[in-house]
mmCIF file of C-alpha atoms in Angstrom:
data_model
loop_
_atom_site.group_PDB
_atom_site.id
_atom_site.type_symbol
_atom_site.label_atom_id
_atom_site.label_comp_id
_atom_site.label_asym_id
_atom_site.label_seq_id
_atom_site.Cartn_x
_atom_site.Cartn_y
_atom_site.Cartn_z
ATOM 1 C CA UNK C 9 0.000 0.000 0.000
ATOM 2 C CA UNK C 10 2.385 2.741 -1.214
ATOM 3 C CA UNK C 11 0.059 5.746 -0.893
ATOM 4 C CA UNK C 12 -2.752 6.843 1.414
ATOM 5 C CA UNK C 13 -5.038 9.108 -0.596
ATOM 6 C CA UNK C 14 -8.249 9.683 1.301
ATOM 7 C CA UNK C 15 -10.791 12.512 1.431
ATOM 8 C CA UNK C 16 -13.767 13.149 3.700
ATOM 9 C CA UNK C 17 -16.529 15.396 2.379
ATOM 10 C CA UNK C 18 -19.420 16.519 4.529
ATOM 11 C CA UNK C 19 -22.339 18.766 3.620
ATOM 12 C CA UNK C 20 -22.592 21.848 5.840
ATOM 13 C CA UNK C 21 -26.064 23.062 6.733
ATOM 14 C CA UNK C 22 -25.934 26.836 6.357
ATOM 15 C CA UNK C 23 -28.291 27.595 9.212
ATOM 16 C CA UNK C 24 -28.539 30.988 10.860
ATOM 17 C CA UNK C 25 -26.327 29.832 13.704
ATOM 18 C CA UNK C 26 -23.749 28.339 11.307
ATOM 19 C CA UNK C 27 -23.590 31.630 9.381
ATOM 20 C CA UNK C 28 -23.161 33.528 12.665
ATOM 21 C CA UNK C 29 -20.184 31.303 13.586
ATOM 22 C CA UNK C 30 -18.616 31.904 10.173
ATOM 23 C CA UNK C 31 -19.024 35.620 10.641
ATOM 24 C CA UNK C 32 -17.719 35.697 14.224
ATOM 25 C CA UNK C 33 -14.571 33.730 13.442
ATOM 26 C CA UNK C 34 -14.012 34.770 9.829
ATOM 27 C CA UNK C 35 -14.550 31.233 8.516
ATOM 28 C CA UNK C 36 -15.261 30.961 4.764
ATOM 29 C CA UNK C 37 -18.812 29.852 4.069
ATOM 30 C CA UNK C 38 -18.673 26.634 2.025
ATOM 31 C CA UNK C 39 -21.434 24.162 1.457
ATOM 32 C CA UNK C 40 -18.923 21.330 1.719
ATOM 33 C CA UNK C 41 -16.360 20.678 4.433
ATOM 34 C CA UNK C 42 -13.388 18.661 3.146
ATOM 35 C CA UNK C 43 -10.486 16.864 4.811
ATOM 36 C CA UNK C 44 -7.826 15.336 2.579
ATOM 37 C CA UNK C 45 -4.816 13.135 3.399
ATOM 38 C CA UNK C 46 -2.106 12.171 0.927
ATOM 39 C CA UNK C 47 0.729 10.198 2.496
ATOM 40 C CA UNK C 48 3.293 7.938 0.823
ATOM 41 C CA UNK C 49 3.403 4.990 3.247
ATOM 42 C CA UNK C 50 5.247 1.928 1.853
ATOM 43 C CA UNK C 51 4.643 -0.173 4.967
ATOM 44 C CA UNK C 52 4.684 -3.452 3.024
ATOM 45 C CA UNK C 53 8.086 -2.842 1.439
ATOM 46 C CA UNK C 54 9.995 -4.543 4.250
ATOM 47 C CA UNK C 55 9.316 -6.633 7.368
ATOM 48 C CA UNK C 56 8.037 -4.884 10.488
ATOM 49 C CA UNK C 57 6.465 -5.689 13.848
ATOM 50 C CA UNK C 58 5.256 -2.383 15.267
ATOM 51 C CA UNK C 59 3.671 0.639 13.622
ATOM 52 C CA UNK C 60 2.492 3.892 15.166
ATOM 53 C CA UNK C 61 -0.054 6.382 13.829
ATOM 54 C CA UNK C 62 0.380 9.413 16.056
ATOM 55 C CA UNK C 63 -0.934 12.948 16.069
ATOM 56 C CA UNK C 64 -3.116 15.424 17.978
ATOM 57 C CA UNK C 65 -6.850 14.905 18.373
ATOM 58 C CA UNK C 66 -8.707 15.548 15.137
ATOM 59 C CA UNK C 67 -5.648 15.021 12.935
ATOM 60 C CA UNK C 68 -7.094 11.912 11.252
ATOM 61 C CA UNK C 69 -5.511 8.950 13.108
ATOM 62 C CA UNK C 70 -8.698 6.902 13.322
ATOM 63 C CA UNK C 71 -9.659 7.838 9.769
ATOM 64 C CA UNK C 72 -6.352 6.534 8.418
ATOM 65 C CA UNK C 73 -6.588 3.455 10.638
ATOM 66 C CA UNK C 74 -10.013 2.658 9.214
ATOM 67 C CA UNK C 75 -8.748 3.313 5.696
ATOM 68 C CA UNK C 76 -5.863 0.872 6.130
ATOM 69 C CA UNK C 77 -7.562 -1.794 8.280
ATOM 70 C CA UNK C 78 -11.351 -1.307 8.251
ATOM 71 C CA UNK C 79 -12.108 -4.753 9.693
ATOM 72 C CA UNK C 80 -9.631 -4.573 12.569
ATOM 73 C CA UNK C 81 -9.699 -1.123 14.124
ATOM 74 C CA UNK C 82 -13.119 -1.230 15.828
ATOM 75 C CA UNK C 83 -12.775 -4.679 17.371
ATOM 76 C CA UNK C 84 -14.312 -4.772 20.858
ATOM 77 C CA UNK C 85 -13.588 -7.229 23.653
ATOM 78 C CA UNK C 86 -16.353 -8.788 25.728
ATOM 79 C CA UNK C 87 -16.019 -9.225 29.497
ATOM 80 C CA UNK C 88 -18.280 -11.684 31.310
ATOM 81 C CA UNK C 89 -18.074 -10.248 34.808
ATOM 82 C CA UNK C 90 -16.188 -13.266 36.120
ATOM 83 C CA UNK C 91 -12.457 -13.134 36.832
ATOM 84 C CA UNK C 92 -10.569 -11.788 33.830
ATOM 85 C CA UNK C 93 -8.502 -14.960 33.465
ATOM 86 C CA UNK C 94 -11.750 -16.700 32.388
ATOM 87 C CA UNK C 95 -12.439 -14.116 29.676
ATOM 88 C CA UNK C 96 -9.543 -15.272 27.505
ATOM 89 C CA UNK C 97 -10.430 -17.489 24.558
ATOM 90 C CA UNK C 98 -10.859 -21.136 25.565
ATOM 91 C CA UNK C 99 -8.452 -22.340 22.888
ATOM 92 C CA UNK C 100 -5.487 -21.036 24.876
ATOM 93 C CA UNK C 101 -3.855 -22.918 27.718
ATOM 94 C CA UNK C 102 -3.422 -21.397 31.163
ATOM 95 C CA UNK C 103 0.326 -21.228 30.529
ATOM 96 C CA UNK C 104 -0.227 -19.206 27.347
ATOM 97 C CA UNK C 105 -2.646 -16.849 29.100
ATOM 98 C CA UNK C 106 -0.466 -16.225 32.144
ATOM 99 C CA UNK C 107 2.535 -15.807 29.862
ATOM 100 C CA UNK C 108 0.761 -13.082 27.866
ATOM 101 C CA UNK C 109 -0.387 -11.324 31.046
ATOM 102 C CA UNK C 110 3.099 -11.363 32.507
ATOM 103 C CA UNK C 111 4.665 -10.230 29.236
ATOM 104 C CA UNK C 112 2.652 -6.984 29.170
ATOM 105 C CA UNK C 113 3.335 -6.246 32.845
ATOM 106 C CA UNK C 114 0.019 -7.566 34.204
ATOM 107 C CA UNK C 115 1.804 -9.625 36.846
ATOM 108 C CA UNK C 116 -0.360 -9.176 39.938
ATOM 109 C CA UNK C 117 -1.989 -12.597 40.291
ATOM 110 C CA UNK C 118 -4.769 -11.444 42.673
ATOM 111 C CA UNK C 119 -5.864 -9.055 39.898
ATOM 112 C CA UNK C 120 -6.185 -12.015 37.515
ATOM 113 C CA UNK C 121 -8.979 -13.302 39.758
ATOM 114 C CA UNK C 122 -11.024 -10.082 39.723
ATOM 115 C CA UNK C 123 -13.736 -9.000 37.261
ATOM 116 C CA UNK C 124 -12.702 -6.510 34.601
ATOM 117 C CA UNK C 125 -15.054 -3.849 35.983
ATOM 118 C CA UNK C 126 -13.211 -3.524 39.312
ATOM 119 C CA UNK C 127 -9.690 -3.263 37.888
ATOM 120 C CA UNK C 128 -7.808 0.028 37.849
ATOM 121 C CA UNK C 129 -7.411 1.857 34.542
ATOM 122 C CA UNK C 130 -3.807 0.670 34.329
ATOM 123 C CA UNK C 131 -4.798 -2.949 34.973
ATOM 124 C CA UNK C 132 -7.631 -2.733 32.428
ATOM 125 C CA UNK C 133 -5.219 -1.390 29.834
ATOM 126 C CA UNK C 134 -2.734 -4.205 30.401
ATOM 127 C CA UNK C 135 -5.246 -7.068 30.431
ATOM 128 C CA UNK C 136 -6.885 -5.692 27.272
ATOM 129 C CA UNK C 137 -3.493 -5.680 25.587
ATOM 130 C CA UNK C 138 -2.809 -9.218 26.832
ATOM 131 C CA UNK C 139 -6.036 -10.487 25.274
ATOM 132 C CA UNK C 140 -5.563 -8.617 22.014
ATOM 133 C CA UNK C 141 -1.977 -9.729 21.424
ATOM 134 C CA UNK C 142 -2.812 -13.317 22.317
ATOM 135 C CA UNK C 143 -6.198 -13.733 20.634
ATOM 136 C CA UNK C 144 -5.829 -11.680 17.444
ATOM 137 C CA UNK C 145 -4.476 -13.817 14.603
ATOM 138 C CA UNK C 146 -4.148 -10.956 12.107
ATOM 139 C CA UNK C 147 -2.574 -7.541 12.551
ATOM 140 C CA UNK C 148 -3.440 -6.060 15.949
ATOM 141 C CA UNK C 149 -4.787 -2.505 15.613
ATOM 142 C CA UNK C 150 -5.481 -0.529 18.800
ATOM 143 C CA UNK C 151 -7.128 2.892 18.634
ATOM 144 C CA UNK C 152 -6.739 5.421 21.478
ATOM 145 C CA UNK C 153 -3.658 3.517 22.650
ATOM 146 C CA UNK C 154 -2.672 4.612 26.219
ATOM 147 C CA UNK C 155 -5.278 7.399 26.193
ATOM 148 C CA UNK C 156 -6.947 6.394 29.490
ATOM 149 C CA UNK C 157 -3.837 5.730 31.594
ATOM 150 C CA UNK C 158 -1.298 8.042 33.177
ATOM 151 C CA UNK C 159 1.903 8.675 31.273
ATOM 152 C CA UNK C 160 4.097 6.487 33.453
ATOM 153 C CA UNK C 161 1.855 3.448 32.914
ATOM 154 C CA UNK C 162 1.631 4.342 29.205
ATOM 155 C CA UNK C 163 5.389 4.380 28.739
ATOM 156 C CA UNK C 164 6.166 1.260 30.759
ATOM 157 C CA UNK C 165 3.222 -0.610 29.238
ATOM 158 C CA UNK C 166 4.406 0.345 25.750
ATOM 159 C CA UNK C 167 7.850 -1.059 26.484
ATOM 160 C CA UNK C 168 6.428 -4.338 27.812
ATOM 161 C CA UNK C 169 4.080 -4.743 24.837
ATOM 162 C CA UNK C 170 6.761 -4.145 22.191
ATOM 163 C CA UNK C 171 8.974 -6.806 23.774
ATOM 164 C CA UNK C 172 6.198 -9.398 23.560
ATOM 165 C CA UNK C 173 5.216 -8.431 20.002
ATOM 166 C CA UNK C 174 8.785 -8.827 18.759
ATOM 167 C CA UNK C 175 9.307 -12.025 20.734
ATOM 168 C CA UNK C 176 6.229 -13.635 19.129
ATOM 169 C CA UNK C 177 6.876 -11.993 15.724
ATOM 170 C CA UNK C 178 3.394 -10.500 15.514
ATOM 171 C CA UNK C 179 2.352 -7.183 13.965
ATOM 172 C CA UNK C 180 0.903 -4.406 16.097
ATOM 173 C CA UNK C 181 -0.321 -0.919 15.153
ATOM 174 C CA UNK C 182 -1.040 1.690 17.817
ATOM 175 C CA UNK C 183 -3.080 4.836 17.191
ATOM 176 C CA UNK C 184 -2.260 7.461 19.788
ATOM 177 C CA UNK C 185 -2.271 11.197 20.403
ATOM 178 C CA UNK C 186 0.747 10.925 22.708
ATOM 179 C CA UNK C 187 4.238 11.393 21.311
ATOM 180 C CA UNK C 188 5.856 10.477 24.636
ATOM 181 C CA UNK C 189 5.444 6.749 23.992
ATOM 182 C CA UNK C 190 7.602 6.712 20.847
ATOM 183 C CA UNK C 191 10.912 5.929 22.559
ATOM 184 C CA UNK C 192 9.223 3.258 24.709
ATOM 185 C CA UNK C 193 7.138 1.558 22.002
ATOM 186 C CA UNK C 194 10.056 1.753 19.530
ATOM 187 C CA UNK C 195 7.901 1.500 16.370
ATOM 188 C CA UNK C 196 9.393 0.324 13.092
ATOM 189 C CA UNK C 197 7.433 3.017 11.248
ATOM 190 C CA UNK C 198 5.457 6.148 12.131
ATOM 191 C CA UNK C 199 2.624 7.896 10.300
ATOM 192 C CA UNK C 200 1.864 11.459 11.451
ATOM 193 C CA UNK C 201 -1.452 12.556 9.878
ATOM 194 C CA UNK C 202 -1.074 16.165 11.055
ATOM 195 C CA UNK C 203 2.185 16.508 9.127
ATOM 196 C CA UNK C 204 1.080 13.982 6.473
ATOM 197 C CA UNK C 205 4.404 12.156 6.812
ATOM 198 C CA UNK C 206 5.611 8.579 6.937
ATOM 199 C CA UNK C 207 9.008 7.482 8.224
ATOM 200 C CA UNK C 208 10.803 4.234 8.840
ATOM 201 C CA UNK C 209 12.482 4.304 12.214
ATOM 202 C CA UNK C 210 15.623 2.553 13.419
ATOM 203 C CA UNK C 211 15.174 0.786 16.725
ATOM 204 C CA UNK C 212 16.668 2.464 19.742
ATOM 205 C CA UNK C 213 16.958 1.486 23.376
ATOM 206 C CA UNK C 214 14.271 2.727 25.705
ATOM 207 C CA UNK C 215 15.105 5.769 27.851
ATOM 208 C CA UNK C 216 17.352 4.996 30.810
ATOM 209 C CA UNK C 217 16.012 5.025 34.337
ATOM 210 C CA UNK C 218 18.219 5.977 37.271
ATOM 211 C CA UNK C 219 17.629 3.433 40.033
ATOM 212 C CA UNK C 220 18.678 3.591 43.676
ATOM 213 C CA UNK C 221 18.681 0.482 45.870
ATOM 214 C CA UNK C 222 18.926 0.739 49.635
ATOM 215 C CA UNK C 223 17.846 -0.716 52.968
ATOM 216 C CA UNK C 224 14.290 0.268 53.946
ATOM 217 C CA UNK C 225 12.056 -0.069 56.984
ATOM 218 C CA UNK C 226 9.810 -3.112 57.435
ATOM 219 C CA UNK C 227 6.798 -0.770 57.329
ATOM 220 C CA UNK C 228 7.246 -0.414 53.544
ATOM 221 C CA UNK C 229 5.827 -3.928 53.230
ATOM 222 C CA UNK C 230 2.382 -2.427 53.850
ATOM 223 C CA UNK C 231 2.602 -0.807 50.406
ATOM 224 C CA UNK C 232 3.554 -4.043 48.633
ATOM 225 C CA UNK C 233 1.870 -6.837 50.609
ATOM 226 C CA UNK C 234 -1.457 -6.788 48.766
ATOM 227 C CA UNK C 235 0.289 -7.247 45.420
ATOM 228 C CA UNK C 236 2.199 -10.396 46.359
ATOM 229 C CA UNK C 237 0.894 -13.513 44.644
ATOM 230 C CA UNK C 238 0.982 -15.777 47.713
ATOM 231 C CA UNK C 239 0.343 -13.946 50.974
ATOM 232 C CA UNK C 240 0.506 -10.504 52.511
ATOM 233 C CA UNK C 241 2.535 -11.842 55.445
ATOM 234 C CA UNK C 242 6.254 -11.225 55.851
ATOM 235 C CA UNK C 243 8.451 -12.551 58.657
ATOM 236 C CA UNK C 244 9.149 -9.755 61.144
ATOM 237 C CA UNK C 245 12.832 -10.693 61.155
ATOM 238 C CA UNK C 246 13.193 -9.914 57.449
ATOM 239 C CA UNK C 247 15.744 -7.348 56.313
ATOM 240 C CA UNK C 248 14.064 -5.191 53.724
ATOM 241 C CA UNK C 249 15.405 -3.439 50.640
ATOM 242 C CA UNK C 250 13.762 -1.188 48.100
ATOM 243 C CA UNK C 251 14.423 0.010 44.565
ATOM 244 C CA UNK C 252 13.689 3.700 43.997
ATOM 245 C CA UNK C 253 13.181 5.713 40.791
ATOM 246 C CA UNK C 254 13.122 9.491 41.171
ATOM 247 C CA UNK C 255 12.697 9.075 44.901
ATOM 248 C CA UNK C 256 9.687 6.765 44.579
ATOM 249 C CA UNK C 257 9.898 3.198 45.847
ATOM 250 C CA UNK C 258 8.927 0.826 43.013
ATOM 251 C CA UNK C 259 10.120 -2.638 44.073
ATOM 252 C CA UNK C 260 10.619 -4.346 47.424
ATOM 253 C CA UNK C 261 12.287 -7.481 48.749
ATOM 254 C CA UNK C 262 12.386 -9.057 52.187
ATOM 255 C CA UNK C 263 15.385 -11.263 53.064
ATOM 256 C CA UNK C 264 15.364 -13.881 55.828
ATOM 257 C CA UNK C 265 17.941 -16.270 57.312
ATOM 258 C CA UNK C 266 17.411 -19.982 56.818
ATOM 259 C CA UNK C 267 19.432 -21.896 59.426
ATOM 260 C CA UNK C 268 21.061 -25.266 58.804
ATOM 261 C CA UNK C 269 22.705 -27.457 61.495
ATOM 262 C CA UNK C 270 25.736 -28.327 59.365
ATOM 263 C CA UNK C 271 26.394 -25.364 57.098
ATOM 264 C CA UNK C 272 25.127 -22.554 59.292
ATOM 265 C CA UNK C 273 22.412 -21.735 56.782
ATOM 266 C CA UNK C 274 21.978 -19.211 53.997
ATOM 267 C CA UNK C 275 20.092 -16.036 53.135
ATOM 268 C CA UNK C 276 16.852 -16.348 51.215
ATOM 269 C CA UNK C 277 14.451 -14.069 49.392
ATOM 270 C CA UNK C 278 11.128 -14.344 51.188
ATOM 271 C CA UNK C 279 9.188 -11.718 49.221
ATOM 272 C CA UNK C 280 9.906 -9.888 45.949
ATOM 273 C CA UNK C 281 7.273 -7.477 44.613
ATOM 274 C CA UNK C 282 7.081 -4.686 42.034
ATOM 275 C CA UNK C 283 4.228 -2.190 42.167
ATOM 276 C CA UNK C 284 1.750 -2.706 39.268
ATOM 277 C CA UNK C 285 2.529 0.630 37.587
ATOM 278 C CA UNK C 286 6.190 -0.367 37.245
ATOM 279 C CA UNK C 287 5.787 -3.978 36.109
ATOM 280 C CA UNK C 288 7.268 -4.935 32.770
ATOM 281 C CA UNK C 289 10.726 -3.365 33.143
ATOM 282 C CA UNK C 290 12.446 -6.181 35.060
ATOM 283 C CA UNK C 291 12.985 -4.025 38.156
ATOM 284 C CA UNK C 292 12.525 -6.993 40.506
ATOM 285 C CA UNK C 293 15.587 -8.702 39.019
ATOM 286 C CA UNK C 294 17.646 -5.530 39.159
ATOM 287 C CA UNK C 295 16.827 -5.370 42.868
ATOM 288 C CA UNK C 296 17.358 -9.014 43.790
ATOM 289 C CA UNK C 297 20.594 -9.333 41.790
ATOM 290 C CA UNK C 298 22.123 -6.408 43.693
ATOM 291 C CA UNK C 299 20.962 -7.688 47.081
ATOM 292 C CA UNK C 300 22.211 -11.200 46.306
ATOM 293 C CA UNK C 301 25.612 -9.904 45.194
ATOM 294 C CA UNK C 302 25.995 -8.084 48.523
ATOM 295 C CA UNK C 303 25.240 -11.148 50.640
ATOM 296 C CA UNK C 304 27.472 -13.328 48.483
ATOM 297 C CA UNK C 305 30.314 -10.835 49.035
ATOM 298 C CA UNK C 306 29.864 -11.364 52.778
ATOM 299 C CA UNK C 307 30.255 -15.125 52.420
ATOM 300 C CA UNK C 308 26.617 -16.187 52.401
ATOM 301 C CA UNK C 309 24.845 -18.436 49.949
ATOM 302 C CA UNK C 310 21.790 -16.667 48.590
ATOM 303 C CA UNK C 311 18.671 -18.449 47.332
ATOM 304 C CA UNK C 312 15.252 -17.614 45.925
ATOM 305 C CA UNK C 313 12.150 -19.819 45.887
ATOM 306 C CA UNK C 314 9.844 -18.502 43.142
ATOM 307 C CA UNK C 315 6.443 -20.012 42.361
ATOM 308 C CA UNK C 316 5.185 -17.301 39.999
ATOM 309 C CA UNK C 317 5.377 -18.730 36.436
ATOM 310 C CA UNK C 318 7.062 -15.677 34.916
ATOM 311 C CA UNK C 319 9.585 -15.489 37.775
ATOM 312 C CA UNK C 320 10.547 -19.130 37.293
ATOM 313 C CA UNK C 321 11.109 -18.614 33.569
ATOM 314 C CA UNK C 322 13.153 -15.468 34.159
ATOM 315 C CA UNK C 323 15.365 -17.169 36.738
ATOM 316 C CA UNK C 324 15.909 -20.079 34.352
ATOM 317 C CA UNK C 325 17.036 -17.710 31.595
ATOM 318 C CA UNK C 326 19.381 -15.763 33.866
ATOM 319 C CA UNK C 327 23.104 -16.431 33.648
ATOM 320 C CA UNK C 328 23.684 -15.581 37.330
ATOM 321 C CA UNK C 329 21.128 -17.903 38.936
ATOM 322 C CA UNK C 330 21.612 -21.676 39.137
ATOM 323 C CA UNK C 331 18.522 -23.865 38.990
ATOM 324 C CA UNK C 332 18.755 -26.268 41.944
ATOM 325 C CA UNK C 333 15.453 -28.008 41.178
ATOM 326 C CA UNK C 334 12.133 -28.086 42.969
ATOM 327 C CA UNK C 335 11.972 -26.796 46.514
ATOM 328 C CA UNK C 336 9.187 -29.103 47.711
ATOM 329 C CA UNK C 337 10.113 -30.666 51.090
ATOM 330 C CA UNK C 338 10.487 -34.440 50.645
ATOM 331 C CA UNK C 339 9.372 -35.490 54.134
ATOM 332 C CA UNK C 340 6.424 -33.191 54.666
ATOM 333 C CA UNK C 341 3.016 -34.694 53.878
ATOM 334 C CA UNK C 342 1.317 -31.438 54.778
ATOM 335 C CA UNK C 343 3.513 -29.478 52.394
ATOM 336 C CA UNK C 344 2.954 -32.002 49.605
ATOM 337 C CA UNK C 345 -0.825 -31.790 49.979
ATOM 338 C CA UNK C 346 -0.667 -27.991 50.001
ATOM 339 C CA UNK C 347 1.411 -27.903 46.822
ATOM 340 C CA UNK C 348 -0.971 -30.287 45.060
ATOM 341 C CA UNK C 349 -3.966 -28.214 46.126
ATOM 342 C CA UNK C 350 -2.726 -24.927 44.688
ATOM 343 C CA UNK C 351 -1.160 -26.650 41.661
ATOM 344 C CA UNK C 352 2.149 -24.824 41.608
ATOM 345 C CA UNK C 353 5.696 -26.115 41.300
ATOM 346 C CA UNK C 354 8.143 -24.016 43.319
ATOM 347 C CA UNK C 355 11.839 -24.048 42.477
ATOM 348 C CA UNK C 356 15.010 -23.077 44.256
ATOM 349 C CA UNK C 357 17.610 -20.896 42.541
ATOM 350 C CA UNK C 358 21.006 -19.988 43.953
ATOM 351 C CA UNK C 359 22.867 -16.815 43.034
ATOM 352 C CA UNK C 360 26.202 -17.463 41.292
ATOM 353 C CA UNK C 361 26.872 -14.010 39.864
ATOM 354 C CA UNK C 362 29.489 -11.394 40.672
ATOM 355 C CA UNK C 363 30.122 -10.320 44.249
ATOM 356 C CA UNK C 364 29.738 -6.741 45.406
ATOM 357 C CA UNK C 365 32.792 -5.051 46.877
ATOM 358 C CA UNK C 366 33.008 -6.339 50.457
ATOM 359 C CA UNK C 367 33.306 -2.919 52.123
ATOM 360 C CA UNK C 368 30.354 -1.580 50.134
ATOM 361 C CA UNK C 369 28.401 -4.772 50.863
ATOM 362 C CA UNK C 370 28.825 -4.361 54.640
ATOM 363 C CA UNK C 371 27.423 -0.829 54.530
ATOM 364 C CA UNK C 372 24.632 -1.876 52.171
ATOM 365 C CA UNK C 373 23.407 -4.821 54.252
ATOM 366 C CA UNK C 374 23.515 -3.079 57.651
#
């Protein structure tokens, strides 16, 4: 489709009020109102995964979207009122559904079990994207992309979505009035209806975020507890650490000591949570890798026991964490029955990455 050549003509009723408006604002009186777009857009000339049609309100984004993909742009999702995990198409396995949710940053498992109507705007945006990118077999076209969420959620969500689209080699077109998502969505091409321009775009890294990791008070767990996928409880003896961006705490981990009669024990991650608005950037692994490197510098073994599906996969892919197998106690009938009931397979991973400088590690851990 090398050229977009589209015109909208609408008859103008020259009523008394319409003539008054023309006179007040010096608008030429025409019986026809015309809008015309002519854009050379060779989007099929080479492979692509992500396109962006961006411009201010009224510039013609939806018009061009309908011109290019009339059968795809107005697709609506239906929500039953049950938990959103049940609203996904039945042809997909639970692993595929949870994988799509996690990939777009919709990682809060309790939210998976809530009806769509009670989710926050950010959660609605992410679960809608998860369904669209999983269920749509053709090109995915989303109008008003990120229009109902705050800019932080828009940017982080855009980054998470583009990673999944490229990983699965799908094609995704966003229509948005916000230019601030460009560096996060990293589109292969951009159409700007206001300027009537088309441009191929070289991929660039997303904007950098300056993170600070430090020891925090136990009371910070109150902010994160409700988002943990297992329980809101945290051992009172836990040493707590937080990851901050621009002074705002975004991720939290609680570390406990696990004693052993022969080895003296090791340090273990008891809780690791990222706030929903910041999910999709991998902040939890930035945090836990730093904390683990500090304890390893002080001579401790450091282990994590994830049960969240996306956490397990991420640990398995990491070059600094060794998979030590399942963490299910062999001689505990109660534990075995509990694991079977909730149908999850926990693993144990041990940190084998670089050690932090010992002097810095002592100050960091205290």
